[in-house]
Amino acid sequence: MKRSLIAAALAVGIAGTGSAAAVTMGDQYVLRAYTGQALGLALTKELDVHTLGIAQNRSSICATLGGAIAGEAVAHNRDNNVLSSAALADASEAAEAVQSLLDKEAIVLAFGGEVAPEDNQAMVSATLKALADADYEGRIVLHVAVWAPKMLEKAAAEHAEVAEYLAGKDNLNALTIDAAQQKALLHEIALEDGKQTSRGVIHEMEMNDSWTDLFKASVAG
């Protein structure tokens, strides 16, 4: 868990913040509540997403993140069949689990939490391969814990079909955190020459002190 969080921090230029109080599991849940709510709101209000799929592992932290994203999304759309979730125990479940998400306008990849980075990578790679095999045309959105360790790039390196699929998509996004500026940032991203890249920030979300302090403590602890 800490390795994923530290990688996320380094990716946005926050390499530790000095001494900090111990972060409890409850604090981790609250941090994901802030982050998930902001992402869910950005998806519905800024990107006009009406139906959403969430692919995640089964750790309690990722469940909290996914629940916060989902809760915000459904708060703005009370119709039937607006939300689906694929909760993977391991990479072998991806191909079947992803089938329930394919009718959604956007799919969030929310892998991180207490799961080892190599296992998260395997699940992300398998999920992207399933999406490539299905030629999924909707939007794919990466949580910071997927973006920062370059899981998109690594999946493309593992599977030629994933590389070809992602290189042809113009509706890819990623969430990052800039704690120094107290902002969560939604990027338009791309896979270019096998490398994941940001094409620019399309939406900024202000972080209050509680959210920022929790994030800083989580990457410094």
Tab-separated table of C-alpha atoms in Angstrom:
chain	number	residue	atom	x	y	z
A	1	MET	CA	0.000	0.000	0.000
A	2	LYS	CA	2.709	2.496	0.996
A	3	ARG	CA	4.717	1.800	-2.149
A	4	SER	CA	1.725	2.678	-4.319
A	5	LEU	CA	1.031	5.866	-2.348
A	6	ILE	CA	4.649	6.991	-2.432
A	7	ALA	CA	4.792	6.386	-6.176
A	8	ALA	CA	1.714	8.534	-6.548
A	9	ALA	CA	3.286	11.311	-4.528
A	10	LEU	CA	6.506	11.266	-6.510
A	11	ALA	CA	4.575	11.468	-9.750
A	12	VAL	CA	3.121	14.810	-8.751
A	13	GLY	CA	6.232	16.156	-7.055
A	14	ILE	CA	5.469	15.498	-3.398
A	15	ALA	CA	8.358	13.337	-2.217
A	16	GLY	CA	7.421	13.201	1.444
A	17	THR	CA	6.445	15.927	3.865
A	18	GLY	CA	8.578	15.310	6.934
A	19	SER	CA	7.259	13.970	10.195
A	20	ALA	CA	3.550	13.182	10.427
A	21	ALA	CA	1.165	11.526	12.823
A	22	ALA	CA	0.400	7.882	12.196
A	23	VAL	CA	-2.320	7.368	9.599
A	24	THR	CA	-5.029	4.974	10.744
A	25	MET	CA	-7.047	2.724	8.476
A	26	GLY	CA	-9.967	4.996	9.184
A	27	ASP	CA	-7.911	7.927	7.898
A	28	GLN	CA	-7.220	5.975	4.710
A	29	TYR	CA	-10.950	5.529	4.220
A	30	VAL	CA	-11.614	9.234	4.751
A	31	LEU	CA	-8.885	10.137	2.252
A	32	ARG	CA	-10.558	7.892	-0.350
A	33	ALA	CA	-13.925	9.434	0.456
A	34	TYR	CA	-12.601	12.894	-0.375
A	35	THR	CA	-10.821	11.693	-3.498
A	36	GLY	CA	-13.623	9.488	-4.777
A	37	GLN	CA	-16.283	12.147	-4.239
A	38	ALA	CA	-14.244	14.680	-6.211
A	39	LEU	CA	-13.635	12.267	-9.068
A	40	GLY	CA	-17.269	11.174	-9.181
A	41	LEU	CA	-18.376	14.811	-9.336
A	42	ALA	CA	-15.872	15.629	-12.087
A	43	LEU	CA	-17.052	12.678	-14.156
A	44	THR	CA	-20.712	13.623	-13.943
A	45	LYS	CA	-20.455	17.412	-14.084
A	46	GLU	CA	-17.369	18.073	-16.198
A	47	LEU	CA	-17.291	15.039	-18.506
A	48	ASP	CA	-21.084	14.556	-18.588
A	49	VAL	CA	-20.867	10.845	-17.805
A	50	HIS	CA	-24.319	9.342	-17.179
A	51	THR	CA	-23.439	5.654	-16.867
A	52	LEU	CA	-20.334	4.467	-15.080
A	53	GLY	CA	-18.363	1.275	-14.561
A	54	ILE	CA	-15.722	0.839	-11.877
A	55	ALA	CA	-13.029	-1.842	-12.019
A	56	GLN	CA	-11.124	-2.365	-8.772
A	57	ASN	CA	-9.491	-4.901	-6.506
A	58	ARG	CA	-11.197	-6.215	-3.383
A	59	SER	CA	-9.143	-4.383	-0.766
A	60	SER	CA	-11.087	-2.323	1.751
A	61	ILE	CA	-9.333	0.886	0.714
A	62	CYS	CA	-10.255	0.446	-2.945
A	63	ALA	CA	-13.785	-0.499	-1.939
A	64	THR	CA	-14.035	2.811	-0.085
A	65	LEU	CA	-12.686	4.716	-3.087
A	66	GLY	CA	-15.018	2.937	-5.482
A	67	GLY	CA	-17.961	3.497	-3.183
A	68	ALA	CA	-17.246	7.226	-2.970
A	69	ILE	CA	-16.967	7.544	-6.761
A	70	ALA	CA	-20.156	5.541	-7.215
A	71	GLY	CA	-22.095	7.388	-4.529
A	72	GLU	CA	-21.371	10.774	-6.092
A	73	ALA	CA	-22.171	9.492	-9.572
A	74	VAL	CA	-25.552	7.999	-8.683
A	75	ALA	CA	-26.460	11.075	-6.636
A	76	HIS	CA	-26.640	12.917	-9.958
A	77	ASN	CA	-28.379	10.175	-11.922
A	78	ARG	CA	-31.152	8.128	-10.348
A	79	ASP	CA	-32.059	6.144	-13.472
A	80	ASN	CA	-31.812	2.371	-13.669
A	81	ASN	CA	-28.615	0.600	-14.740
A	82	VAL	CA	-26.351	3.631	-14.371
A	83	LEU	CA	-23.636	1.866	-12.358
A	84	SER	CA	-21.703	-1.395	-12.526
A	85	SER	CA	-18.710	-2.587	-10.539
A	86	ALA	CA	-16.157	-5.286	-11.257
A	87	ALA	CA	-14.358	-6.236	-8.029
A	88	LEU	CA	-11.432	-8.484	-8.946
A	89	ALA	CA	-9.753	-10.961	-6.625
A	90	ASP	CA	-6.969	-11.476	-9.165
A	91	ALA	CA	-6.131	-11.006	-12.827
A	92	SER	CA	-7.807	-14.252	-13.896
A	93	GLU	CA	-11.219	-12.702	-13.172
A	94	ALA	CA	-10.780	-9.673	-15.428
A	95	ALA	CA	-12.039	-11.023	-18.753
A	96	GLU	CA	-15.378	-12.168	-17.332
A	97	ALA	CA	-15.803	-9.321	-14.839
A	98	VAL	CA	-15.290	-6.605	-17.430
A	99	GLN	CA	-18.281	-7.838	-19.437
A	100	SER	CA	-20.618	-6.171	-16.940
A	101	LEU	CA	-19.000	-2.777	-17.603
A	102	LEU	CA	-19.008	-2.651	-21.384
A	103	ASP	CA	-22.366	-0.899	-21.748
A	104	LYS	CA	-21.228	2.056	-19.630
A	105	GLU	CA	-20.088	5.416	-21.006
A	106	ALA	CA	-16.955	5.453	-18.853
A	107	ILE	CA	-14.929	2.994	-16.796
A	108	VAL	CA	-12.721	3.997	-13.862
A	109	LEU	CA	-9.698	1.842	-13.062
A	110	ALA	CA	-9.366	2.134	-9.271
A	111	PHE	CA	-6.612	-0.285	-8.301
A	112	GLY	CA	-4.332	0.356	-5.312
A	113	GLY	CA	-5.048	-0.040	-1.622
A	114	GLU	CA	-3.562	-2.894	0.363
A	115	VAL	CA	-2.781	-5.035	-2.692
A	116	ALA	CA	0.846	-5.538	-3.780
A	117	PRO	CA	1.880	-3.367	-6.765
A	118	GLU	CA	2.686	-6.384	-8.941
A	119	ASP	CA	-0.768	-7.855	-8.321
A	120	ASN	CA	-2.441	-4.533	-9.084
A	121	GLN	CA	-0.409	-4.314	-12.276
A	122	ALA	CA	-1.521	-7.795	-13.309
A	123	MET	CA	-5.166	-6.869	-12.757
A	124	VAL	CA	-4.831	-3.578	-14.625
A	125	SER	CA	-3.103	-5.294	-17.543
A	126	ALA	CA	-5.756	-8.010	-17.693
A	127	THR	CA	-8.556	-5.437	-17.469
A	128	LEU	CA	-7.100	-3.340	-20.284
A	129	LYS	CA	-6.613	-6.441	-22.414
A	130	ALA	CA	-10.264	-7.362	-21.873
A	131	LEU	CA	-11.308	-3.851	-22.883
A	132	ALA	CA	-9.064	-4.022	-25.944
A	133	ASP	CA	-10.456	-7.435	-26.931
A	134	ALA	CA	-13.976	-6.013	-26.654
A	135	ASP	CA	-12.947	-2.839	-28.531
A	136	TYR	CA	-14.576	-0.795	-25.777
A	137	GLU	CA	-15.262	2.673	-27.171
A	138	GLY	CA	-16.122	4.486	-23.935
A	139	ARG	CA	-13.944	6.651	-21.753
A	140	ILE	CA	-11.277	5.062	-19.519
A	141	VAL	CA	-10.275	6.974	-16.381
A	142	LEU	CA	-7.227	6.129	-14.259
A	143	HIS	CA	-7.017	6.730	-10.517
A	144	VAL	CA	-3.701	8.264	-9.432
A	145	ALA	CA	-2.507	4.915	-8.050
A	146	VAL	CA	-2.820	3.476	-11.570
A	147	TRP	CA	-1.394	6.493	-13.382
A	148	ALA	CA	1.611	7.208	-11.156
A	149	PRO	CA	3.303	3.766	-11.371
A	150	LYS	CA	2.792	3.891	-15.174
A	151	MET	CA	0.491	0.880	-15.192
A	152	LEU	CA	-0.995	1.939	-18.533
A	153	GLU	CA	2.442	1.997	-20.098
A	154	LYS	CA	3.428	-1.328	-18.581
A	155	ALA	CA	0.223	-2.988	-19.782
A	156	ALA	CA	0.916	-1.754	-23.304
A	157	ALA	CA	4.433	-3.172	-23.133
A	158	GLU	CA	3.028	-6.557	-22.070
A	159	HIS	CA	0.350	-6.811	-24.755
A	160	ALA	CA	0.708	-5.540	-28.315
A	161	GLU	CA	-3.073	-5.443	-28.713
A	162	VAL	CA	-3.382	-3.204	-25.652
A	163	ALA	CA	-0.726	-0.852	-27.049
A	164	GLU	CA	-2.553	-0.606	-30.372
A	165	TYR	CA	-5.909	-0.122	-28.673
A	166	LEU	CA	-4.750	2.614	-26.300
A	167	ALA	CA	-2.776	4.446	-28.979
A	168	GLY	CA	-6.010	4.809	-30.936
A	169	LYS	CA	-8.131	6.168	-28.064
A	170	ASP	CA	-8.813	9.870	-27.646
A	171	ASN	CA	-10.945	9.543	-24.507
A	172	LEU	CA	-8.461	8.644	-21.778
A	173	ASN	CA	-8.188	10.532	-18.493
A	174	ALA	CA	-6.217	10.343	-15.247
A	175	LEU	CA	-6.519	11.843	-11.781
A	176	THR	CA	-3.447	13.230	-10.019
A	177	ILE	CA	-2.938	15.086	-6.745
A	178	ASP	CA	-0.875	18.261	-6.318
A	179	ALA	CA	-0.847	18.675	-2.556
A	180	ALA	CA	1.492	21.668	-2.719
A	181	GLN	CA	-1.179	23.598	-4.619
A	182	GLN	CA	-4.033	21.824	-2.785
A	183	LYS	CA	-5.582	20.615	-6.013
A	184	ALA	CA	-6.768	17.355	-7.517
A	185	LEU	CA	-6.261	17.452	-11.263
A	186	LEU	CA	-8.087	15.659	-14.042
A	187	HIS	CA	-5.910	15.198	-17.105
A	188	GLU	CA	-6.500	14.261	-20.689
A	189	ILE	CA	-3.924	11.555	-21.324
A	190	ALA	CA	-2.632	9.450	-24.202
A	191	LEU	CA	-0.324	6.569	-25.015
A	192	GLU	CA	2.250	7.952	-27.441
A	193	ASP	CA	5.085	5.790	-28.756
A	194	GLY	CA	4.406	3.368	-25.944
A	195	LYS	CA	4.658	6.035	-23.236
A	196	GLN	CA	1.792	7.403	-21.173
A	197	THR	CA	1.624	11.179	-21.308
A	198	SER	CA	-0.587	14.016	-20.121
A	199	ARG	CA	-1.956	16.266	-22.836
A	200	GLY	CA	-3.017	18.792	-20.235
A	201	VAL	CA	-5.222	19.406	-17.231
A	202	ILE	CA	-8.891	19.732	-18.158
A	203	HIS	CA	-10.337	20.269	-14.675
A	204	GLU	CA	-9.030	21.365	-11.271
A	205	MET	CA	-10.627	20.478	-7.928
A	206	GLU	CA	-9.753	22.485	-4.839
A	207	MET	CA	-8.634	20.406	-1.851
A	208	ASN	CA	-9.513	21.598	1.640
A	209	ASP	CA	-7.007	21.374	4.497
A	210	SER	CA	-8.427	18.112	5.859
A	211	TRP	CA	-8.120	16.336	2.513
A	212	THR	CA	-4.652	17.765	1.870
A	213	ASP	CA	-3.343	16.900	5.316
A	214	LEU	CA	-4.581	13.325	5.026
A	215	PHE	CA	-2.902	12.916	1.657
A	216	LYS	CA	0.396	14.339	2.910
A	217	ALA	CA	0.308	12.140	6.004
A	218	SER	CA	-0.439	9.037	3.963
A	219	VAL	CA	2.582	9.491	1.701
A	220	ALA	CA	4.912	10.518	4.523
A	221	GLY	CA	3.938	7.754	6.963
